Coordinates of C-alpha atoms and ligand atoms in Angstrom, one line a residue:
M1455 CA 15.0 -61.5 -12.8
K1456 CA 17.1 -58.3 -12.6
A1457 CA 17.0 -56.1 -9.5
V1458 CA 18.9 -53.3 -7.8
V1459 CA 20.4 -54.9 -4.8
F1460 CA 21.7 -52.9 -1.7
R1461 CA 24.8 -54.7 -0.6
G1462 CA 25.7 -52.3 2.2
K1463 CA 26.7 -48.7 2.6
E1464 CA 27.8 -47.2 -0.7
D1465 CA 27.5 -50.5 -2.4
L1466 CA 24.8 -51.0 -5.0
R1467 CA 24.6 -53.6 -7.7
V1468 CA 22.3 -54.8 -10.4
E1469 CA 22.0 -58.5 -9.9
E1470 CA 20.1 -61.6 -11.0
V1471 CA 17.8 -62.6 -8.2
P1472 CA 14.9 -65.1 -7.8
E1473 CA 11.5 -63.9 -8.8
P1474 CA 9.1 -63.1 -5.9
K1475 CA 6.4 -65.6 -5.1
I1476 CA 3.0 -65.3 -3.3
L1477 CA 3.7 -65.9 0.4
E1478 CA 0.3 -65.0 1.9
Q1479 CA -2.9 -65.3 0.0
T1480 CA -3.5 -61.6 0.4
D1481 CA -0.3 -60.9 -1.7
I1482 CA -0.1 -59.9 -5.3
I1483 CA 2.9 -60.1 -7.7
V1484 CA 3.4 -57.0 -9.9
K1485 CA 5.3 -56.7 -13.1
V1486 CA 7.1 -53.4 -12.6
T1487 CA 6.7 -51.3 -15.8
L1488 CA 8.5 -48.1 -14.4
S1489 CA 10.2 -47.3 -11.2
T1490 CA 12.3 -44.4 -9.9
I1491 CA 15.0 -43.5 -7.4
C1492 CA 13.9 -41.5 -4.3
G1493 CA 15.9 -39.3 -2.0
S1494 CA 15.3 -41.9 0.7
D1495 CA 17.0 -44.5 -1.4
L1496 CA 20.1 -42.3 -1.4
H1497 CA 19.8 -42.1 2.4
I1498 CA 19.8 -45.9 2.6
L1499 CA 22.8 -46.1 0.2
H1500 CA 24.7 -43.6 2.4
G1501 CA 23.8 -45.4 5.6
L1502 CA 21.7 -42.3 6.8
W1503 CA 18.3 -43.9 7.3
P1504 CA 16.3 -41.4 9.4
G1505 CA 15.1 -44.0 11.8
P1506 CA 11.6 -45.0 13.0
P1507 CA 8.9 -45.8 12.1
L1508 CA 10.5 -48.2 9.6
P1509 CA 13.8 -50.1 9.9
P1510 CA 16.4 -49.6 7.2
L1511 CA 16.7 -51.9 4.3
K1512 CA 18.7 -55.0 5.1
P1513 CA 21.9 -55.5 3.0
G1514 CA 21.2 -58.0 0.3
S1515 CA 17.6 -56.6 -0.3
I1516 CA 16.1 -54.9 -3.3
L1517 CA 15.7 -51.0 -3.2
G1518 CA 12.9 -48.8 -4.3
H1519 CA 9.4 -47.8 -3.4
E1520 CA 8.2 -45.5 -6.2
F1521 CA 6.8 -47.5 -9.2
V1522 CA 4.0 -48.3 -11.5
G1523 CA 3.2 -51.8 -12.6
E1524 CA 0.8 -54.4 -13.8
V1525 CA -0.7 -57.2 -11.7
K1526 CA 0.8 -60.5 -12.8
E1527 CA -0.6 -62.9 -10.1
V1528 CA -3.0 -62.6 -7.2
G1529 CA -3.3 -64.6 -4.0
K1530 CA -6.5 -66.6 -3.4
E1531 CA -7.9 -64.1 -0.9
V1532 CA -7.4 -61.0 -3.0
K1533 CA -10.8 -59.6 -4.1
N1534 CA -10.3 -56.1 -5.5
L1535 CA -7.6 -56.7 -8.0
K1536 CA -7.1 -59.0 -11.0
V1537 CA -4.3 -59.9 -13.3
G1538 CA -3.7 -57.1 -15.8
D1539 CA -4.7 -54.2 -13.5
K1540 CA -2.4 -51.2 -13.6
V1541 CA -1.4 -50.4 -10.0
T1542 CA 0.9 -48.5 -7.7
T1543 CA 1.2 -48.3 -3.9
S1544 CA 2.7 -46.1 -1.3
L1545 CA 3.1 -46.9 2.4
L1546 CA 1.7 -50.4 3.1
F1547 CA -0.6 -49.8 5.9
C1548 CA -2.7 -52.5 7.7
G1549 CA -6.2 -51.1 7.4
T1550 CA -7.2 -52.4 10.8
C1551 CA -5.3 -50.6 13.6
A1552 CA -6.7 -47.6 15.4
Y1553 CA -4.9 -45.1 13.1
C1554 CA -6.0 -46.9 9.9
R1555 CA -9.6 -46.9 11.1
D1556 CA -9.2 -43.2 11.6
K1557 CA -7.8 -43.0 8.0
K1558 CA -4.4 -41.8 9.2
Y1559 CA -2.6 -44.3 7.1
P1560 CA 1.0 -43.0 7.5
L1561 CA 0.6 -43.4 11.2
C1562 CA -0.3 -47.1 10.9
E1563 CA 1.0 -49.2 13.8
N1564 CA 1.9 -52.1 11.4
L1565 CA 3.4 -50.1 8.6
M1566 CA 5.6 -51.6 5.9
L1567 CA 7.3 -50.2 2.8
S1568 CA 8.7 -51.8 -0.3
G1569 CA 12.5 -51.4 -0.1
A1570 CA 12.6 -50.8 3.7
G1571 CA 13.2 -53.4 6.5
E1572 CA 12.5 -56.9 5.4
L1573 CA 10.4 -56.1 2.3
P1574 CA 12.1 -56.2 -1.2
G1575 CA 11.7 -53.1 -3.2
A1576 CA 10.4 -52.0 -6.6
Q1577 CA 13.6 -51.4 -8.6
A1578 CA 13.2 -54.9 -10.1
E1579 CA 11.3 -56.7 -12.8
Y1580 CA 8.8 -58.1 -10.4
L1581 CA 7.6 -57.1 -6.9
R1582 CA 5.6 -58.8 -4.2
L1583 CA 3.0 -56.6 -2.4
P1584 CA 1.4 -57.8 0.8
R1585 CA -2.1 -56.6 2.0
A1586 CA -3.0 -55.9 -1.7
D1587 CA -6.7 -55.3 -1.1
V1588 CA -6.0 -52.7 1.6
C1589 CA -3.2 -50.6 0.2
V1590 CA -2.7 -51.1 -3.5
W1591 CA -4.3 -48.5 -5.7
K1592 CA -5.6 -49.1 -9.2
L1593 CA -4.5 -46.7 -11.9
P1594 CA -6.4 -45.9 -15.1
K1595 CA -4.9 -47.9 -18.0
E1596 CA -5.1 -44.9 -20.4
L1597 CA -2.7 -42.8 -18.3
P1598 CA 1.0 -43.4 -19.4
D1599 CA 3.3 -44.7 -16.6
E1600 CA 5.2 -41.4 -16.7
D1601 CA 2.1 -39.5 -15.8
V1602 CA 1.4 -41.4 -12.7
L1603 CA 4.8 -42.5 -11.5
F1604 CA 5.0 -40.0 -8.7
V1605 CA 1.6 -40.5 -7.0
S1606 CA 3.2 -43.3 -4.9
D1607 CA 5.5 -40.9 -3.1
N1608 CA 6.9 -37.5 -4.2
L1609 CA 3.5 -36.2 -5.5
S1610 CA 1.6 -37.5 -2.5
T1611 CA 4.1 -35.9 -0.2
G1612 CA 4.0 -32.6 -2.1
Y1613 CA 0.2 -32.5 -2.0
F1614 CA 0.3 -33.3 1.7
A1615 CA 2.8 -30.5 2.2
A1616 CA 0.3 -28.1 0.6
E1617 CA -2.6 -29.4 2.6
C1618 CA -0.6 -29.1 5.9
G1619 CA 0.1 -25.5 5.0
Q1620 CA -3.7 -24.8 5.0
I1621 CA -3.3 -22.4 2.1
H1622 CA -6.1 -19.8 1.6
P1623 CA -6.8 -18.0 -1.6
G1624 CA -4.7 -15.0 -1.9
D1625 CA -1.8 -16.3 0.3
T1626 CA 1.9 -16.0 -0.3
V1627 CA 3.4 -19.4 -0.1
A1628 CA 7.2 -19.9 0.2
V1629 CA 8.5 -23.4 -0.6
F1630 CA 12.1 -24.2 0.6
G1631 CA 13.5 -26.8 -1.7
C1632 CA 13.1 -27.3 -5.5
G1633 CA 13.9 -31.0 -5.6
P1634 CA 11.2 -33.4 -6.7
V1635 CA 9.1 -33.0 -3.5
G1636 CA 9.6 -29.2 -3.3
L1637 CA 8.5 -28.9 -7.0
C1638 CA 5.5 -31.2 -6.4
A1639 CA 4.6 -29.0 -3.3
Q1640 CA 4.8 -25.9 -5.5
I1641 CA 2.5 -27.5 -8.2
C1642 CA 0.0 -28.7 -5.5
A1643 CA 0.1 -25.4 -3.6
K1644 CA -1.3 -23.7 -6.7
L1645 CA -4.5 -25.8 -6.5
F1646 CA -5.4 -23.9 -3.3
G1647 CA -5.3 -20.4 -4.9
P1648 CA -2.4 -18.5 -3.5
T1649 CA -1.5 -15.2 -5.3
R1650 CA 2.2 -16.2 -5.5
I1651 CA 4.6 -19.0 -4.7
I1652 CA 8.2 -18.2 -3.8
A1653 CA 10.7 -21.0 -4.4
V1654 CA 13.9 -21.1 -2.5
D1655 CA 16.9 -23.3 -3.3
K1656 CA 20.7 -23.0 -3.9
I1657 CA 20.8 -25.0 -7.1
G1658 CA 20.4 -22.8 -10.2
Y1659 CA 18.9 -25.3 -12.6
R1660 CA 16.3 -26.4 -10.1
L1661 CA 15.3 -22.7 -9.4
K1662 CA 15.0 -22.3 -13.2
V1663 CA 12.5 -25.1 -13.3
A1664 CA 10.6 -23.6 -10.4
E1665 CA 10.5 -20.3 -12.2
E1666 CA 9.3 -22.0 -15.4
K1667 CA 6.4 -23.5 -13.4
G1668 CA 5.4 -20.0 -12.2
A1669 CA 7.3 -19.5 -8.9
I1670 CA 9.4 -16.5 -7.9
P1671 CA 12.9 -17.9 -7.4
I1672 CA 15.2 -17.0 -4.6
N1673 CA 18.8 -18.4 -4.7
A1674 CA 19.6 -19.0 -1.0
G1675 CA 23.3 -19.3 -2.1
A1676 CA 23.4 -15.7 -3.2
K1677 CA 20.8 -13.9 -1.0
D1678 CA 19.4 -14.2 2.5
P1679 CA 16.1 -16.0 1.7
V1680 CA 14.5 -14.7 4.9
A1681 CA 15.3 -11.1 4.2
E1682 CA 14.1 -11.5 0.5
I1683 CA 10.8 -13.1 1.6
K1684 CA 10.3 -10.3 4.1
R1685 CA 11.1 -7.7 1.4
L1686 CA 8.5 -9.3 -0.9
T1687 CA 5.8 -9.3 1.9
N1688 CA 6.0 -5.8 3.4
G1689 CA 8.3 -7.1 6.2
R1690 CA 5.8 -9.6 7.5
G1691 CA 6.9 -13.0 6.0
A1692 CA 5.0 -15.6 4.0
D1693 CA 1.5 -16.7 5.1
V1694 CA 2.6 -20.3 4.5
V1695 CA 6.1 -21.8 4.4
I1696 CA 6.8 -25.3 3.3
E1697 CA 10.0 -27.1 4.3
A1698 CA 11.0 -29.7 1.7
V1699 CA 14.6 -30.2 2.4
G1700 CA 15.1 -31.5 5.9
V1701 CA 18.4 -29.8 6.9
K1702 CA 19.1 -27.4 9.8
D1703 CA 19.7 -24.2 7.8
T1704 CA 16.6 -24.5 5.8
V1705 CA 14.4 -25.4 8.8
L1706 CA 15.7 -22.3 10.6
H1707 CA 15.1 -20.2 7.5
C1708 CA 11.5 -21.4 7.4
F1709 CA 11.0 -20.3 11.0
G1710 CA 12.4 -16.8 10.0
A1711 CA 10.3 -16.6 6.8
V1712 CA 6.8 -17.4 8.1
K1713 CA 4.7 -14.5 9.2
K1714 CA 3.3 -14.2 12.8
G1715 CA 0.3 -16.5 13.0
G1716 CA 1.2 -18.2 9.8
N1717 CA 1.6 -21.9 9.0
L1718 CA 4.7 -23.9 8.7
S1719 CA 4.5 -27.2 6.8
W1720 CA 7.3 -29.6 7.2
V1721 CA 7.9 -32.6 4.9
G1722 CA 11.7 -32.6 4.4
V1723 CA 13.2 -35.8 5.6
A1724 CA 15.9 -35.1 8.2
T1725 CA 18.5 -37.8 8.9
S1726 CA 19.3 -36.5 12.4
A1727 CA 17.6 -34.3 15.1
I1728 CA 17.2 -30.6 14.3
E1729 CA 16.9 -28.0 17.1
I1730 CA 14.2 -25.5 16.4
P1731 CA 13.6 -22.1 18.1
W1732 CA 10.7 -23.5 20.1
H1733 CA 10.7 -20.6 22.5
E1734 CA 9.7 -18.1 19.8
L1735 CA 6.4 -19.8 19.3
I1736 CA 5.0 -17.9 22.2
Y1737 CA 5.5 -14.6 20.4
T1738 CA 5.0 -15.8 16.8
N1739 CA 2.0 -18.0 17.3
I1740 CA 2.8 -20.0 14.2
T1741 CA 1.2 -23.4 13.5
I1742 CA 3.5 -26.3 12.6
R1743 CA 2.2 -29.4 10.9
G1744 CA 4.1 -32.1 9.0
G1745 CA 4.4 -35.7 8.1
W1746 CA 5.5 -38.1 5.5
T1747 CA 4.0 -39.6 2.4
F1748 CA 0.3 -39.3 2.8
A1749 CA -1.1 -42.2 0.7
N1750 CA -4.7 -41.2 1.3
R1751 CA -4.8 -38.7 -1.5
I1752 CA -3.8 -41.1 -4.3
P1753 CA -7.4 -41.3 -5.7
E1754 CA -7.7 -37.5 -5.8
L1755 CA -4.3 -37.1 -7.4
I1756 CA -5.2 -39.5 -10.1
K1757 CA -8.4 -37.5 -10.9
L1758 CA -6.3 -34.3 -11.0
I1759 CA -3.8 -35.9 -13.4
E1760 CA -6.6 -37.2 -15.6
A1761 CA -8.1 -33.7 -15.7
K1762 CA -4.7 -32.2 -16.5
K1763 CA -4.7 -30.1 -13.4
I1764 CA -1.4 -31.7 -12.3
D1765 CA 1.4 -32.7 -14.6
T1766 CA 4.7 -34.0 -13.1
K1767 CA 6.1 -35.7 -16.2
F1768 CA 8.7 -33.0 -16.5
L1769 CA 10.4 -34.3 -13.4
I1770 CA 11.7 -37.3 -15.4
T1771 CA 14.8 -35.8 -16.8
H1772 CA 16.5 -39.2 -17.2
Q1773 CA 15.1 -42.6 -18.1
L1774 CA 17.5 -45.5 -18.0
S1775 CA 17.1 -49.3 -18.3
L1776 CA 17.3 -51.1 -15.0
D1777 CA 20.7 -52.5 -16.1
R1778 CA 22.0 -48.9 -15.8
A1779 CA 20.6 -48.3 -12.3
V1780 CA 24.0 -47.8 -10.6
E1781 CA 24.8 -45.0 -13.1
G1782 CA 21.3 -43.6 -12.5
Y1783 CA 22.0 -43.5 -8.7
E1784 CA 25.2 -41.6 -9.3
I1785 CA 23.5 -39.0 -11.6
F1786 CA 20.7 -38.5 -9.1
D1787 CA 23.0 -38.4 -6.0
K1788 CA 25.6 -36.0 -7.5
K1789 CA 22.9 -33.9 -9.2
M1790 CA 24.7 -34.3 -12.6
E1791 CA 23.2 -33.3 -15.9
D1792 CA 20.5 -31.1 -14.4
V1793 CA 18.8 -34.2 -13.0
L1794 CA 15.4 -34.0 -11.3
K1795 CA 14.3 -37.6 -11.3
V1796 CA 15.8 -40.8 -12.8
A1797 CA 13.2 -43.3 -14.0
L1798 CA 14.3 -47.0 -14.3
K1799 CA 12.7 -49.2 -17.0
P1800 CA 12.9 -52.9 -16.3
Ligands
LIG2952 ZN1 10.5 -42.0 -1.3
LIG2953 ZN1 -2.8 -49.7 10.5

């Protein structure tokens, strides 16, 4: 089968590789019908893996963890899934450790992820998924792949960002970052009833998309976003600030833009340590929460997509055949052609 193989830093190839086989009887094999490239895949490609809790992908392995597919084969012990089911997955948690029993799946002590560490990824024609009964989610067959492609990661993360912000009706929410996760956070924030969403980025075309989706754009390349947010909020700052970038400047802006007693939600993946103004907390009394892909909300997100309360199809600005994955990575990495997300069709 064809697959996108990581050969080492800055080296990516579409290669012919053996099809995956059932290794444990709790595995399934999925025929991937659509996958996409994530910002974390770019981190792997550039040798910038942020570190624990998962090891980086080994050279020679298949990339990718955002996908939709159809079950092709099930192990003998799989009870909840059958051949032909439409599925996706996110973090592959174990379901039995103390964190899983507490339903804090991203904190699982035995976490795995397709396209990280030893486990081959989803940018391929077929994919093996372990622990299928525990952490594979069924999708309604009526929903097109494009509608549900992002529940596995970007949309789950965006929803979690909004949840961590504990948005109340009437709040002003500022989202730093208008990439796929930032845009998902803006869409999800709306579900909690804020009066307005302010979107901050330096990239014009991404700000334009945020504005089209109803946010007030601030170009951080042209204006001081903290001063702008203060100006829009009677000098106080936003009730809720969401960080969806993961770089030092943005993180510091978020601390400046949140009002006293407000909430800061942090989902941007940083590839190195960032020093924060910890000492200010004693005067500002802000609450900081954060985390990564929160798979728990996939069932709720599917319902919201079915009810047309969430629509993320617009994020797919490019759809290429898997053969053209290297080109897709370049477009996504260099932010060419006003790209938001590149979907790969096997
Ligand atoms: Zn991802
Ligand atoms: Zn666990």
